PDB file of C-alpha atoms and ligand atoms in Angstrom:
ATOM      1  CA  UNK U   1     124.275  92.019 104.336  1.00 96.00           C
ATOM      2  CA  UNK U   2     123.165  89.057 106.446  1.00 98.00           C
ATOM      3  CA  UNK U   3     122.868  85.605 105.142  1.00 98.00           C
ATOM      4  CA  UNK U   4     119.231  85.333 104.791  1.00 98.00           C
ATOM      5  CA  UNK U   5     119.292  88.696 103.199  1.00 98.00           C
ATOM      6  CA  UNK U   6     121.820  87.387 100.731  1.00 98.00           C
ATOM      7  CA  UNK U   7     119.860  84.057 100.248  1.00 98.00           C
ATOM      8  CA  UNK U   8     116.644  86.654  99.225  1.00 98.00           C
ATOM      9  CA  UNK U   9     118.719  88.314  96.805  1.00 98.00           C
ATOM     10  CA  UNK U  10     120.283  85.328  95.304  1.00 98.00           C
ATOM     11  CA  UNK U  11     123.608  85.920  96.273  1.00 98.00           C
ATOM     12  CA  UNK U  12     123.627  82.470  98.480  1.00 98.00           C
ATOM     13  CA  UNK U  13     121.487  79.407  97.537  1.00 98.00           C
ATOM     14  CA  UNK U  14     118.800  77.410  99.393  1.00 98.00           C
ATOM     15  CA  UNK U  15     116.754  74.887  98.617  1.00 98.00           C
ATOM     16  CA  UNK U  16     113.726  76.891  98.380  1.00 98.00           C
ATOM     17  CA  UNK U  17     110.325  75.444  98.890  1.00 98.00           C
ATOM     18  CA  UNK U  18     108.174  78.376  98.649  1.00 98.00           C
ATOM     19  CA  UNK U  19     108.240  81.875  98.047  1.00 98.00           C
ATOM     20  CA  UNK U  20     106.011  84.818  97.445  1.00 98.00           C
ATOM     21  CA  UNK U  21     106.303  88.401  97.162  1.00 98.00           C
ATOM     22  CA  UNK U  22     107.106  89.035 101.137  1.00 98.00           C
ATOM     23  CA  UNK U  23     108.679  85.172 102.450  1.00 98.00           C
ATOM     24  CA  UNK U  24     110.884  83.339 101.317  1.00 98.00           C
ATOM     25  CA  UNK U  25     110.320  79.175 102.592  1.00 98.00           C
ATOM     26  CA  UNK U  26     113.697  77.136 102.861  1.00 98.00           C
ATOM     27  CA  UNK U  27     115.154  73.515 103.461  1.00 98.00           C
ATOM     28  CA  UNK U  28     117.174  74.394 107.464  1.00 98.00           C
ATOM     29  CA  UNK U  29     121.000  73.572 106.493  1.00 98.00           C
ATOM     30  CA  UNK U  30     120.996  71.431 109.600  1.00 98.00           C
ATOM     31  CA  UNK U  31     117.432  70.021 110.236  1.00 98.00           C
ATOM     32  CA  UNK U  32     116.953  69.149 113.766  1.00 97.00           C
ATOM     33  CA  UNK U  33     113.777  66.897 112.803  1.00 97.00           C
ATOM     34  CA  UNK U  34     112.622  64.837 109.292  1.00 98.00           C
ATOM     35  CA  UNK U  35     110.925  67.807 108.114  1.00 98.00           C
ATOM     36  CA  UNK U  36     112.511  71.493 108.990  1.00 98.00           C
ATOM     37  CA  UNK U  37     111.868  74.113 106.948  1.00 98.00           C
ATOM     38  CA  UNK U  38     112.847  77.672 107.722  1.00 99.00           C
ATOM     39  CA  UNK U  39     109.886  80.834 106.987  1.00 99.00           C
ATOM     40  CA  UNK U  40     111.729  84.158 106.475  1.00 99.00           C
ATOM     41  CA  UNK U  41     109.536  87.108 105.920  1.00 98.00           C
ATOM     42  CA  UNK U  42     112.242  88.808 102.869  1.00 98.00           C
ATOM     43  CA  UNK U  43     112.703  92.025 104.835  1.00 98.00           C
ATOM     44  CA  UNK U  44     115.172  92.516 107.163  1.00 98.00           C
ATOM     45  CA  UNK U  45     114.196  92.809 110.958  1.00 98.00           C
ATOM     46  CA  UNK U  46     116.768  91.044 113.031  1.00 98.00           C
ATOM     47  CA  UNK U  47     114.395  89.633 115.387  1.00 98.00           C
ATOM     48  CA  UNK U  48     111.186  89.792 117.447  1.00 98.00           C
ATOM     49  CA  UNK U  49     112.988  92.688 119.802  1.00 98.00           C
ATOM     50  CA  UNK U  50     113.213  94.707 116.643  1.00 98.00           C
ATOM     51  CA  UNK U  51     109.302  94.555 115.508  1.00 98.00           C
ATOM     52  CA  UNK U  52     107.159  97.875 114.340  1.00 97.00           C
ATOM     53  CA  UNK U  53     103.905  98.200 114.346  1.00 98.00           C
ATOM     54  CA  UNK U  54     103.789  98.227 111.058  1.00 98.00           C
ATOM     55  CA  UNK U  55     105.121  94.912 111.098  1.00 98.00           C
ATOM     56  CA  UNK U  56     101.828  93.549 112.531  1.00 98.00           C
ATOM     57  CA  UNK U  57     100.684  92.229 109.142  1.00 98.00           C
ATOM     58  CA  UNK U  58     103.595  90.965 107.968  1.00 98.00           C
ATOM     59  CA  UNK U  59     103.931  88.902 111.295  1.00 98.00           C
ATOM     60  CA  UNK U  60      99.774  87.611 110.979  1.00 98.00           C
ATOM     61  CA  UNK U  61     100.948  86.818 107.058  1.00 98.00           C
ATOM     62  CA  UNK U  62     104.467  84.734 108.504  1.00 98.00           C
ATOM     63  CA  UNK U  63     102.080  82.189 110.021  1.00 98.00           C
ATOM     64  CA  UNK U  64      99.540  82.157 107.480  1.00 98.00           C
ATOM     65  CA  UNK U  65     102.389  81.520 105.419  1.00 98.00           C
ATOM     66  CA  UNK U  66     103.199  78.695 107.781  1.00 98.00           C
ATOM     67  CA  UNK U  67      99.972  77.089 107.587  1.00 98.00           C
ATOM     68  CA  UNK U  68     100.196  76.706 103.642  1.00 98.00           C
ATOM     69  CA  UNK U  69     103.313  75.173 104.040  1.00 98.00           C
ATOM     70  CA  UNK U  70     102.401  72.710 106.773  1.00 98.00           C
ATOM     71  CA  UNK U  71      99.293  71.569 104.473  1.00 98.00           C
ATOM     72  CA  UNK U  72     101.585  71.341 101.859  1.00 97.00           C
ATOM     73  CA  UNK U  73     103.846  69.591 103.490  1.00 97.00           C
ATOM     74  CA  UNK U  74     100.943  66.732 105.035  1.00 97.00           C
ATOM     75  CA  UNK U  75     101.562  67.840 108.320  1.00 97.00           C
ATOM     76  CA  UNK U  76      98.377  69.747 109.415  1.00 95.00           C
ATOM     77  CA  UNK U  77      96.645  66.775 110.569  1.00 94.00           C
ATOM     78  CA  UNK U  78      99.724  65.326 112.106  1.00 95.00           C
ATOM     79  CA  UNK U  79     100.817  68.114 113.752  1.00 97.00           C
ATOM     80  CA  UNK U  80     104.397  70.255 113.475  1.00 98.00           C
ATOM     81  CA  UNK U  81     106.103  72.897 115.622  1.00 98.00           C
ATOM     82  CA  UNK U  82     106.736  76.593 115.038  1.00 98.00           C
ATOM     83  CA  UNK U  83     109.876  78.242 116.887  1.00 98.00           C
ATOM     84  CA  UNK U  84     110.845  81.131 116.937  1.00 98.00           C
ATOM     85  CA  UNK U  85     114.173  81.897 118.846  1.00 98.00           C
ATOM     86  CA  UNK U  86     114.931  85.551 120.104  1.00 98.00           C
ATOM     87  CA  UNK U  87     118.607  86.468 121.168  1.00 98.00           C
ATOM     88  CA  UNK U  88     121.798  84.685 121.640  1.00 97.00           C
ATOM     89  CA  UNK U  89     120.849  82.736 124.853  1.00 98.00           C
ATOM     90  CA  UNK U  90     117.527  81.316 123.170  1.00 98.00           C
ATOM     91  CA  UNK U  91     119.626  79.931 120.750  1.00 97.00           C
ATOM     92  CA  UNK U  92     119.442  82.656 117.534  1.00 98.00           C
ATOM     93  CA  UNK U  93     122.542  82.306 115.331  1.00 98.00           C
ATOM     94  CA  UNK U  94     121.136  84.341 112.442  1.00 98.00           C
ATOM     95  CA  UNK U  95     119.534  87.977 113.064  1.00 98.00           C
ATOM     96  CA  UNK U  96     117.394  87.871 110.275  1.00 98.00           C
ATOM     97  CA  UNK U  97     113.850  86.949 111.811  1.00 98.00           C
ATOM     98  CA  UNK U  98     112.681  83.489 110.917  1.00 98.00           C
ATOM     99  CA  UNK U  99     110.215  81.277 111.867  1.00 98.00           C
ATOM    100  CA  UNK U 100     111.007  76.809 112.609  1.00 98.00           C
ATOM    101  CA  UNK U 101     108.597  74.745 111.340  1.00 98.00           C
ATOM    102  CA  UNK U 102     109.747  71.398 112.314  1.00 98.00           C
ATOM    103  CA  UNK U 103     107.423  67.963 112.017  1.00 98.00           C
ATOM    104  CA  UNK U 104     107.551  64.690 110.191  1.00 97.00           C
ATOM    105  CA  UNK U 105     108.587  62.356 113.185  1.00 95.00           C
ATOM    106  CA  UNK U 106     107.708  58.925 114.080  1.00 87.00           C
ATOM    107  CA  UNK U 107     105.602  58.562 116.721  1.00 74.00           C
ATOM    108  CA  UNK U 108     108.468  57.135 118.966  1.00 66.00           C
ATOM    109  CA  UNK U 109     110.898  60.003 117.779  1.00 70.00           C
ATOM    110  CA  UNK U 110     108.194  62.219 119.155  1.00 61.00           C
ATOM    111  CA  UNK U 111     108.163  61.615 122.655  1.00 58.00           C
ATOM    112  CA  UNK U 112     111.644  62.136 122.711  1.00 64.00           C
ATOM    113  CA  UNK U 113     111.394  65.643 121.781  1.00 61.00           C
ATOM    114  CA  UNK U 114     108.556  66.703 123.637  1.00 57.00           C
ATOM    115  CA  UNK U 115     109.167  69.170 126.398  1.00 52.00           C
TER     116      UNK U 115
HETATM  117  P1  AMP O 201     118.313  80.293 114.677  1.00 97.86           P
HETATM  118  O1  AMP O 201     119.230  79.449 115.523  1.00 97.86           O
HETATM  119  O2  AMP O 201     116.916  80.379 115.225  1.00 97.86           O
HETATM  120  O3  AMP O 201     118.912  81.647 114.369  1.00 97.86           O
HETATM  121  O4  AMP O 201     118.131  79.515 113.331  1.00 97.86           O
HETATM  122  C1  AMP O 201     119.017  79.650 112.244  1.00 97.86           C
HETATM  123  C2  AMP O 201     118.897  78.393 111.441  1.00 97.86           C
HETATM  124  O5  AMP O 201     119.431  78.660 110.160  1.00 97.86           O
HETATM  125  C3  AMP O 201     119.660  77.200 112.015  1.00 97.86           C
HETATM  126  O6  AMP O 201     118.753  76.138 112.284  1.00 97.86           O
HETATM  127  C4  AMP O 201     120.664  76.852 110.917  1.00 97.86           C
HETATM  128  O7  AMP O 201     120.838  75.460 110.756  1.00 97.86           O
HETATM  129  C5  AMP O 201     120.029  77.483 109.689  1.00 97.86           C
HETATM  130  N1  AMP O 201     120.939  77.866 108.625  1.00 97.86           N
HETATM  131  C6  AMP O 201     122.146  78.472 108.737  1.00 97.86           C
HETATM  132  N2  AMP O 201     122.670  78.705 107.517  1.00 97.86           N
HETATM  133  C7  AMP O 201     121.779  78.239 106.613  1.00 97.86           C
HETATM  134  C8  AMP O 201     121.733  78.187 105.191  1.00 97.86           C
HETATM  135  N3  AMP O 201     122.728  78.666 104.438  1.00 97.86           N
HETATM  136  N4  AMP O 201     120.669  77.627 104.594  1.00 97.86           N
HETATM  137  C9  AMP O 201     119.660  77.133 105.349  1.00 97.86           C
HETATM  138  N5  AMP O 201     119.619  77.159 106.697  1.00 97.86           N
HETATM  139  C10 AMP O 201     120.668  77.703 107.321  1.00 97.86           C
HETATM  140 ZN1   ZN O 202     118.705  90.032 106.682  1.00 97.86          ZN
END
């Protein structure tokens, strides 16, 4: 079973922000910016590659999921990031699909990370 499965079934802990019956909201291990929080739809599909059409839903709920959190979180007005990496060379260490939300900077910190 893969980690984020395992973190779903309570096997491994996170510190969990959100959940409901399909995602799962999470606090990244290693946050790469103030706020970075980790949206995991609780089924299994490694990765955008390995998307159904019957995922379609799912996928339109994953970032209405992310919108809560961002409001939640005070970042709508300010403005956040959502990343999703697909494969190895992209930079995706766990095949569970997930969705980055990253945000919370100071203005200066900003800049620095902007493409
Ligand atoms: P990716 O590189 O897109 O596959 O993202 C995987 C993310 O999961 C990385 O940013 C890791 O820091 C994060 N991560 C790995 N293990 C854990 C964990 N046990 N709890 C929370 N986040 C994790
Ligand atoms: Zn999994």
């Amino acid at each position: 079973m893969c980690l984020f499965c395992k973190i779903v079934n309570k096997e491994s802990s996170a510190d969990i922000v959100y959940k409901n019956d399909k995602f799962l909201v999470f606090k990244d291990i290693q946050p790469k910016a103030p706020i970075h929080l980790l949206i995991v739809p609780k089924k299994h599909i490694p990765s955008i590659n390995h998307l159904n059409l019957q995922d379609k839903e799912l996928i339109g709920e994953m970032f209405l999921v992310a919108q809560t959190i961002a409001k939640n979180q005070g970042l709508n007005k300010k403005g956040y990031r959502l990343i999703i990496n697909v494969g190895k060379e992209a930079g995706q260490i766990i095949d569970h699909l997930h969705l980055h939300l990253l945000g919370g900077w100071e203005r200066s910190e900003k800049l620095k990370v902007k493409n």
